[in-house]
mmCIF file of C-alpha atoms in Angstrom:
data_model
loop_
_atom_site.group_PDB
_atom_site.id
_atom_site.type_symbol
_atom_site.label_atom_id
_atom_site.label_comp_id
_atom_site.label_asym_id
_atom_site.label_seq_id
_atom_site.Cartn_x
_atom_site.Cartn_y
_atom_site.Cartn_z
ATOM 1 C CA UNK A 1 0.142 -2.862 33.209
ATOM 2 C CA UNK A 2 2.287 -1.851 36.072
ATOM 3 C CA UNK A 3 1.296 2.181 36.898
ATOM 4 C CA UNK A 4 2.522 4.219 40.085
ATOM 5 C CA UNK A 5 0.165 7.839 39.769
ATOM 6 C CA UNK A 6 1.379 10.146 42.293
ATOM 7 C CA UNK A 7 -0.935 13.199 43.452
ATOM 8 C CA UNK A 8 -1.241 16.108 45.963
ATOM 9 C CA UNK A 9 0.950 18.454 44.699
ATOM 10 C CA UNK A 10 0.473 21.758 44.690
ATOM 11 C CA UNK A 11 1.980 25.218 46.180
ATOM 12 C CA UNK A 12 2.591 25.471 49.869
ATOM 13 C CA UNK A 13 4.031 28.370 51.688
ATOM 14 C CA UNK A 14 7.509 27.842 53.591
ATOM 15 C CA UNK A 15 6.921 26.302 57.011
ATOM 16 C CA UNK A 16 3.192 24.783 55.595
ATOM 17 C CA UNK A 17 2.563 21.176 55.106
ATOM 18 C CA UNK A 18 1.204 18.577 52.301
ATOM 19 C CA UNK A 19 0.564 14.920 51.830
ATOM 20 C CA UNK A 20 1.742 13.300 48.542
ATOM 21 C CA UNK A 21 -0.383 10.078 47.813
ATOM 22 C CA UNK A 22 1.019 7.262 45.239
ATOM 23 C CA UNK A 23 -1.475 4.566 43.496
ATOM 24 C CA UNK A 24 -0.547 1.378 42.616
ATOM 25 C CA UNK A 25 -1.935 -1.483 39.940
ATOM 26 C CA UNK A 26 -0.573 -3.973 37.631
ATOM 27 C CA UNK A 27 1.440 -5.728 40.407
ATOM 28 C CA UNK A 28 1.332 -6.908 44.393
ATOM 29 C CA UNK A 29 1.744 -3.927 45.731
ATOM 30 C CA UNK A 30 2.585 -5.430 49.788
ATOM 31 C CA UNK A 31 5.093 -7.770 48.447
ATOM 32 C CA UNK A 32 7.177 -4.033 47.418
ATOM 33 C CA UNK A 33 9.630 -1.824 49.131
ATOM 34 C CA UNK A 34 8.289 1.315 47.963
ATOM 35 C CA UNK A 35 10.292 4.804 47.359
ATOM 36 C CA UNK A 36 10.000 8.417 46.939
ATOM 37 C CA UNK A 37 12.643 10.592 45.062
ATOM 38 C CA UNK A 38 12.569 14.385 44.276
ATOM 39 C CA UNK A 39 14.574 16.330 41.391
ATOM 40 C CA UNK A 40 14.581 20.082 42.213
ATOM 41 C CA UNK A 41 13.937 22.024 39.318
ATOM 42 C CA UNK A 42 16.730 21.876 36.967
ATOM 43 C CA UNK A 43 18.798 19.619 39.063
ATOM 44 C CA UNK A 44 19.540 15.941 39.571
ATOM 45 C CA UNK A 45 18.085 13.218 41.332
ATOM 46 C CA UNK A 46 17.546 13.022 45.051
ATOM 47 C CA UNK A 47 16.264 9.621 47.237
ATOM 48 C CA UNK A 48 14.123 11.061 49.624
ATOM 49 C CA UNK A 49 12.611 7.472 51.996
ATOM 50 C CA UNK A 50 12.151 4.208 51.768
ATOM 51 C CA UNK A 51 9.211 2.084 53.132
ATOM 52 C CA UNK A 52 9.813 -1.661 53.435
ATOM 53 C CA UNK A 53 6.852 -4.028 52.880
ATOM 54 C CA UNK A 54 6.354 -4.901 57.055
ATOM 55 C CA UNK A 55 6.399 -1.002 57.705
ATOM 56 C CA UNK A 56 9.554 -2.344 60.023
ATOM 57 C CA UNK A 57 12.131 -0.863 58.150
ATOM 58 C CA UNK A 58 12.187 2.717 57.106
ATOM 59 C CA UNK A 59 14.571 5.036 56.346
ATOM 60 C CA UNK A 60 15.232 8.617 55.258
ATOM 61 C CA UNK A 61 17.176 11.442 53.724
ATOM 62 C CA UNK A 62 19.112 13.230 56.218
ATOM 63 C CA UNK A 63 17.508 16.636 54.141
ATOM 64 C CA UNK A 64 13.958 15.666 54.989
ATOM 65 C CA UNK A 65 14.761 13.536 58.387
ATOM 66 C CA UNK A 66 12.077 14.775 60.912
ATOM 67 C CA UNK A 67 10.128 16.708 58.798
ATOM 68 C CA UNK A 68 8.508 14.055 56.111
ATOM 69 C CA UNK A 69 6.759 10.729 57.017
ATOM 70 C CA UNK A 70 6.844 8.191 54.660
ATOM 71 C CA UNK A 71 3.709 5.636 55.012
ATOM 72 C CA UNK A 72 1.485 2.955 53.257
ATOM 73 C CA UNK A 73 -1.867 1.507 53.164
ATOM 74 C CA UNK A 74 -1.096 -1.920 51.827
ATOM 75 C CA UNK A 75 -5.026 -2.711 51.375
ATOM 76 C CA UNK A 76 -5.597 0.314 48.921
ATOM 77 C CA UNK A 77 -1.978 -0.619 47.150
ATOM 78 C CA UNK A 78 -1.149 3.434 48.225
ATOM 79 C CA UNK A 79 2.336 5.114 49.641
ATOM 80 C CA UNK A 80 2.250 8.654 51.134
ATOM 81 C CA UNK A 81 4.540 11.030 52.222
ATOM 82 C CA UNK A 82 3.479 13.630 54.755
ATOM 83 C CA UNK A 83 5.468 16.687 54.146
ATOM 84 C CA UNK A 84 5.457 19.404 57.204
ATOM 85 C CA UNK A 85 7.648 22.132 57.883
ATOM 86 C CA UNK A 86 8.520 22.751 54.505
ATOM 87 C CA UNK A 87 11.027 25.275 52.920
ATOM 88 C CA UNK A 88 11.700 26.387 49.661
ATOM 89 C CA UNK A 89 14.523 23.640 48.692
ATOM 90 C CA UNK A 90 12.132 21.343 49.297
ATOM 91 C CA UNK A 91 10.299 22.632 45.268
ATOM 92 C CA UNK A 92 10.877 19.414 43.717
ATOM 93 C CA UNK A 93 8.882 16.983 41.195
ATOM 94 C CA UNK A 94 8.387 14.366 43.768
ATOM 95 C CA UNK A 95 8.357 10.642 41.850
ATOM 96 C CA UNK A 96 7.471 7.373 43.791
ATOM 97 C CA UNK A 97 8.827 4.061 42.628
ATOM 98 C CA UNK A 98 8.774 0.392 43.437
ATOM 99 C CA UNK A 99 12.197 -1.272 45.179
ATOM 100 C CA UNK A 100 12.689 -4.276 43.355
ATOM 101 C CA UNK A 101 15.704 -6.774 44.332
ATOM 102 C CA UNK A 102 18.079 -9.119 42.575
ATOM 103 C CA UNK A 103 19.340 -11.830 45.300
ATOM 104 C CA UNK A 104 22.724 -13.426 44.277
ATOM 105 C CA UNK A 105 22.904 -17.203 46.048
ATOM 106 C CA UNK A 106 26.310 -17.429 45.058
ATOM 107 C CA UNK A 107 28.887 -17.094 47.494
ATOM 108 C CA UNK A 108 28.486 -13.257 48.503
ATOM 109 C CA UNK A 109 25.054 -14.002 49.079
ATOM 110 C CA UNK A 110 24.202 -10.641 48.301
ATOM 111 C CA UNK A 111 20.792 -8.738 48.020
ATOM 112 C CA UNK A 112 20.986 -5.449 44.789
ATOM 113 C CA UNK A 113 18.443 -2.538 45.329
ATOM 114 C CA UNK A 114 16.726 -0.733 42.629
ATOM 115 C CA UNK A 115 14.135 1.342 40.953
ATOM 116 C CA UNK A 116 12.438 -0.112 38.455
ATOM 117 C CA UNK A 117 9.173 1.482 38.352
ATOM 118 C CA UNK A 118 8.346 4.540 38.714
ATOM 119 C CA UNK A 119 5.534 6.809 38.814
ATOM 120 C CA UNK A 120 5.422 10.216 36.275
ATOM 121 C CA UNK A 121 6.023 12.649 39.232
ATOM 122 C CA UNK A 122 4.080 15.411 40.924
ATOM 123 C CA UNK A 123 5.052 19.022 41.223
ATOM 124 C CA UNK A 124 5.688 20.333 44.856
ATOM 125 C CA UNK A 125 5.943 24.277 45.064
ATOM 126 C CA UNK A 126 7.024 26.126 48.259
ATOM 127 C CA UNK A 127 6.866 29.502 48.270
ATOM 128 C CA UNK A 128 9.040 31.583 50.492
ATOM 129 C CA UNK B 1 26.938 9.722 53.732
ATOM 130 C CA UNK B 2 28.176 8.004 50.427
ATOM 131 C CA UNK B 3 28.847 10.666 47.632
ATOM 132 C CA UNK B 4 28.515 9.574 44.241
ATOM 133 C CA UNK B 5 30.637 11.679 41.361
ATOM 134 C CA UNK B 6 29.819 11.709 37.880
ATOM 135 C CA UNK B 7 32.149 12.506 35.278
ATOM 136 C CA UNK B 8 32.040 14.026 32.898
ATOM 137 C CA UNK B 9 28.938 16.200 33.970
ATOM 138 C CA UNK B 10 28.010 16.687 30.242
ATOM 139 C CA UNK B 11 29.349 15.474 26.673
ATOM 140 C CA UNK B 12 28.528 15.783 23.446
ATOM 141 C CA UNK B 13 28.557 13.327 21.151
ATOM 142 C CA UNK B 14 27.171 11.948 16.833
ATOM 143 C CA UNK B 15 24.801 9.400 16.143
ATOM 144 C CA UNK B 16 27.310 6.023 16.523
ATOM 145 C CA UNK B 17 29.752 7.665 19.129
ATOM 146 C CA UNK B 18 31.336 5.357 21.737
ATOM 147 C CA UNK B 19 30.318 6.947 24.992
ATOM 148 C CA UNK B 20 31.090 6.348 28.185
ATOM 149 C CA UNK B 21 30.342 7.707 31.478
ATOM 150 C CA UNK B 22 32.116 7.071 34.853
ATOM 151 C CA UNK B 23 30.885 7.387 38.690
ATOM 152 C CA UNK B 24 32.467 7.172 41.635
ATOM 153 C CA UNK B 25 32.072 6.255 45.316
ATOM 154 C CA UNK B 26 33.706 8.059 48.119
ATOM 155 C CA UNK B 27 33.739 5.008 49.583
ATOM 156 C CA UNK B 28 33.919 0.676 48.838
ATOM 157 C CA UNK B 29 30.336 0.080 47.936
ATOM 158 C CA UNK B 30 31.270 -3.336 46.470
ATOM 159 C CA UNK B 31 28.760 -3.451 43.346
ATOM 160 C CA UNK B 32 25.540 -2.254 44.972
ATOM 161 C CA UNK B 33 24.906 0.189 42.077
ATOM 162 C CA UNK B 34 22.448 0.700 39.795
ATOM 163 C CA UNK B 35 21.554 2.905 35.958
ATOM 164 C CA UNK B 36 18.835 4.723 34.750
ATOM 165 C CA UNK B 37 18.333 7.064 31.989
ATOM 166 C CA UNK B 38 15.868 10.555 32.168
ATOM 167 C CA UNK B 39 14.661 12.411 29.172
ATOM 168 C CA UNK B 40 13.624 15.818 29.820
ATOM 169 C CA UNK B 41 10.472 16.205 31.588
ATOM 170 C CA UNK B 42 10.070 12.606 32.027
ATOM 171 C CA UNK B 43 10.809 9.715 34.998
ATOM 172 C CA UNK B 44 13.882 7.690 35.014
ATOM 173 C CA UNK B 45 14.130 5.068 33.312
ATOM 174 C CA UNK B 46 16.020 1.888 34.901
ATOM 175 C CA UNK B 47 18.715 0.496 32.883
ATOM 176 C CA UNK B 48 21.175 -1.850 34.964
ATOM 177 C CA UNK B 49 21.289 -3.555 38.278
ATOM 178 C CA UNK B 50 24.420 -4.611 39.995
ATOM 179 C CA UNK B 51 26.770 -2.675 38.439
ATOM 180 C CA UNK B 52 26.738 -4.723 35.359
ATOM 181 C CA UNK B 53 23.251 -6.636 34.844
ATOM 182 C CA UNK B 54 20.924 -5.198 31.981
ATOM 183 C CA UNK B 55 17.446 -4.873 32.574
ATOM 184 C CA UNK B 56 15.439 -7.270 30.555
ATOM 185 C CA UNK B 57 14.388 -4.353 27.579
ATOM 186 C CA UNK B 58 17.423 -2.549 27.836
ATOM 187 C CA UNK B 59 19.425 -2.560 24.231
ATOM 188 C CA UNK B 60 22.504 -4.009 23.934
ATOM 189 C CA UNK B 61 24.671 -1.327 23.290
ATOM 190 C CA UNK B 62 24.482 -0.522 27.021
ATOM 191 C CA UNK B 63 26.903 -2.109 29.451
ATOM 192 C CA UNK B 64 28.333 -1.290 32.348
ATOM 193 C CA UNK B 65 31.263 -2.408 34.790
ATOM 194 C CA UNK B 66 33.313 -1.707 37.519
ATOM 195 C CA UNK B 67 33.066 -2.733 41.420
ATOM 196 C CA UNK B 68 34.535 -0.735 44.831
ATOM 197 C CA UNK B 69 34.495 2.585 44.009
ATOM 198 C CA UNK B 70 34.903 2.783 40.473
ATOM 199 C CA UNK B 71 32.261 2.385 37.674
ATOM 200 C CA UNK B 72 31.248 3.064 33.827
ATOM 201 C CA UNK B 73 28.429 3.057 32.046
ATOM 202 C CA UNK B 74 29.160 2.652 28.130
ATOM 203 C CA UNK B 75 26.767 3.033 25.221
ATOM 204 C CA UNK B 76 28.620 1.450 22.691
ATOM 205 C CA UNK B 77 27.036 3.055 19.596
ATOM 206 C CA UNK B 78 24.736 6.141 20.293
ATOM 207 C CA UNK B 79 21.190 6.107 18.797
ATOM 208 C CA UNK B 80 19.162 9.495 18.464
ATOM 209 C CA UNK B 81 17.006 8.012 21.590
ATOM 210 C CA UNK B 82 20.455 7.844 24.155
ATOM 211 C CA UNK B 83 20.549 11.403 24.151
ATOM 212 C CA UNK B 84 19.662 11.780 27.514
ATOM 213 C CA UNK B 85 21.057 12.291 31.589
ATOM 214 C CA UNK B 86 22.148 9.168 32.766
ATOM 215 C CA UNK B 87 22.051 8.659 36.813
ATOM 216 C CA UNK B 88 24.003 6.408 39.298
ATOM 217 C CA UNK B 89 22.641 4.945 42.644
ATOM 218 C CA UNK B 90 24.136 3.602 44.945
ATOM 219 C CA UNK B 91 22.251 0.995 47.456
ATOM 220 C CA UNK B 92 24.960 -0.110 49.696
ATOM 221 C CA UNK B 93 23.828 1.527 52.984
ATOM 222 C CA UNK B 94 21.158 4.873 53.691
ATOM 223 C CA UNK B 95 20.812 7.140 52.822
ATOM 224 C CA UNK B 96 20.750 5.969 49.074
ATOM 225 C CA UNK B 97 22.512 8.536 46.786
ATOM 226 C CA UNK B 98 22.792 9.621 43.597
ATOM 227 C CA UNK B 99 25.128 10.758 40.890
ATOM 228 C CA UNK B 100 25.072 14.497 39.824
ATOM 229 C CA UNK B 101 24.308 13.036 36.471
ATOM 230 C CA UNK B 102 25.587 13.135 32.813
ATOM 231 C CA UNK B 103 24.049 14.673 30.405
ATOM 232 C CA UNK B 104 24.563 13.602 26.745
ATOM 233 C CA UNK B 105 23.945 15.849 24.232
ATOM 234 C CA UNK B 106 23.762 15.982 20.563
ATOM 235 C CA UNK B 107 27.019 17.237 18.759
#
């Protein structure tokens, strides 16, 4: 079965850091682009970073640019995010999810991103 | 940044109501866009790829359309199980961004 189990949540005070961790089985975990997004409490959903499977490409939300570090340890099929300097907007369930692609050979030639696994989310409380 | 509007924000609709749900890019994001449906206090479920490809899973009565800026999601009869907040993506260029969300509730 494919699983993503996210863990190290918890409550932080403002300006404090943490390190979420993501677990992967049921599927090749370094042939994935891997993802994190967060939904604030009662809110919608935000992309957060993006880790491609070479570590070459990686990119993040202008909101958390700077502050979080996206990673992966390929040979223990795990993503992290380091979180540091964090603030109270940053209170979020925090899901990671596998990138999967759809590659169209017609004539756009065109490569379609999406999320189509994802993990059951852990809680990230800052306290200000 | 691409911003992603959802419209409406909420409905509410029966059991066998046509519904359908619109987003829109502030910009040409040709049909880099993609579905997913979240139950409260659950993760997102993906629905469709592409604009308009169903996941392999997804019921039929879900389709979607559009291309550019402009694009629906339909549910074309509503089962108890569709009342949900459905979520647009787009994945033309970074940062990635969401829809506001819909949320569909029961009349």
């Amino acid at each position: 079965e494919v699983q993503l189990v996210e863990s190290g949540g918890g409550l932080v005070h403002s300006g404090g850091s943490l390190r979420l961790s993501c677990g992967a089985s049921g599927f090749a975990f370094s042939s994935y682009t891997m993802a994190w997004v967060r939904q604030a409490p009662g809110k919608g959903l935000e992309w957060v970073s993006n880790i491609r499977l070479s570590l070459s490409s990686i990119n993040y939300a202008d909101s958390v640019k700077g502050r979080f570090t996206i990673s992966r340890d390929n040979a223990e099929n795990s993503l992290f995010l380091q979180m540091d300097s964090l603030r109270a907007e940053d209170t979020a369930v925090y899901y990671c999810a596998r990138v999967r692609y759809y590659y169209e050979s017609g004539a756009t030639k065109q490569y379609y991103y999406y999320l189509d696994v994802w993990g059951k989310g852990t809680t990230v409380t800052v306290s200000s | 940044a691409i911003q992603m509007t959802q419209s409406p924000s909420s409905l509410s609709a029966s059991v066998g109501d046509r519904v359908i749900i619109t987003c829109r890019a502030s910009q040409d994001i040709r049909n880099d866009l993609s579905w997913y449906q979240q139950k409260p206090g659950k993760a997102p479920k993906f629905l469709i790829y592409a604009a308009s490809s169903l996941q392999d899973g997804v019921p039929s009565r879900f389709s979607a359309s559009g291309s550019g800026t402009d694009f629906t999601l339909t549910i074309s009869s509503l089962e108890p199980e569709d009342f949900a907040t459905y979520y647009c993506l787009q994945d033309f260029s970074y940062p990635w961004t969401f829809g506001q969300g819909t949320e569909v509730e029961i009349k």
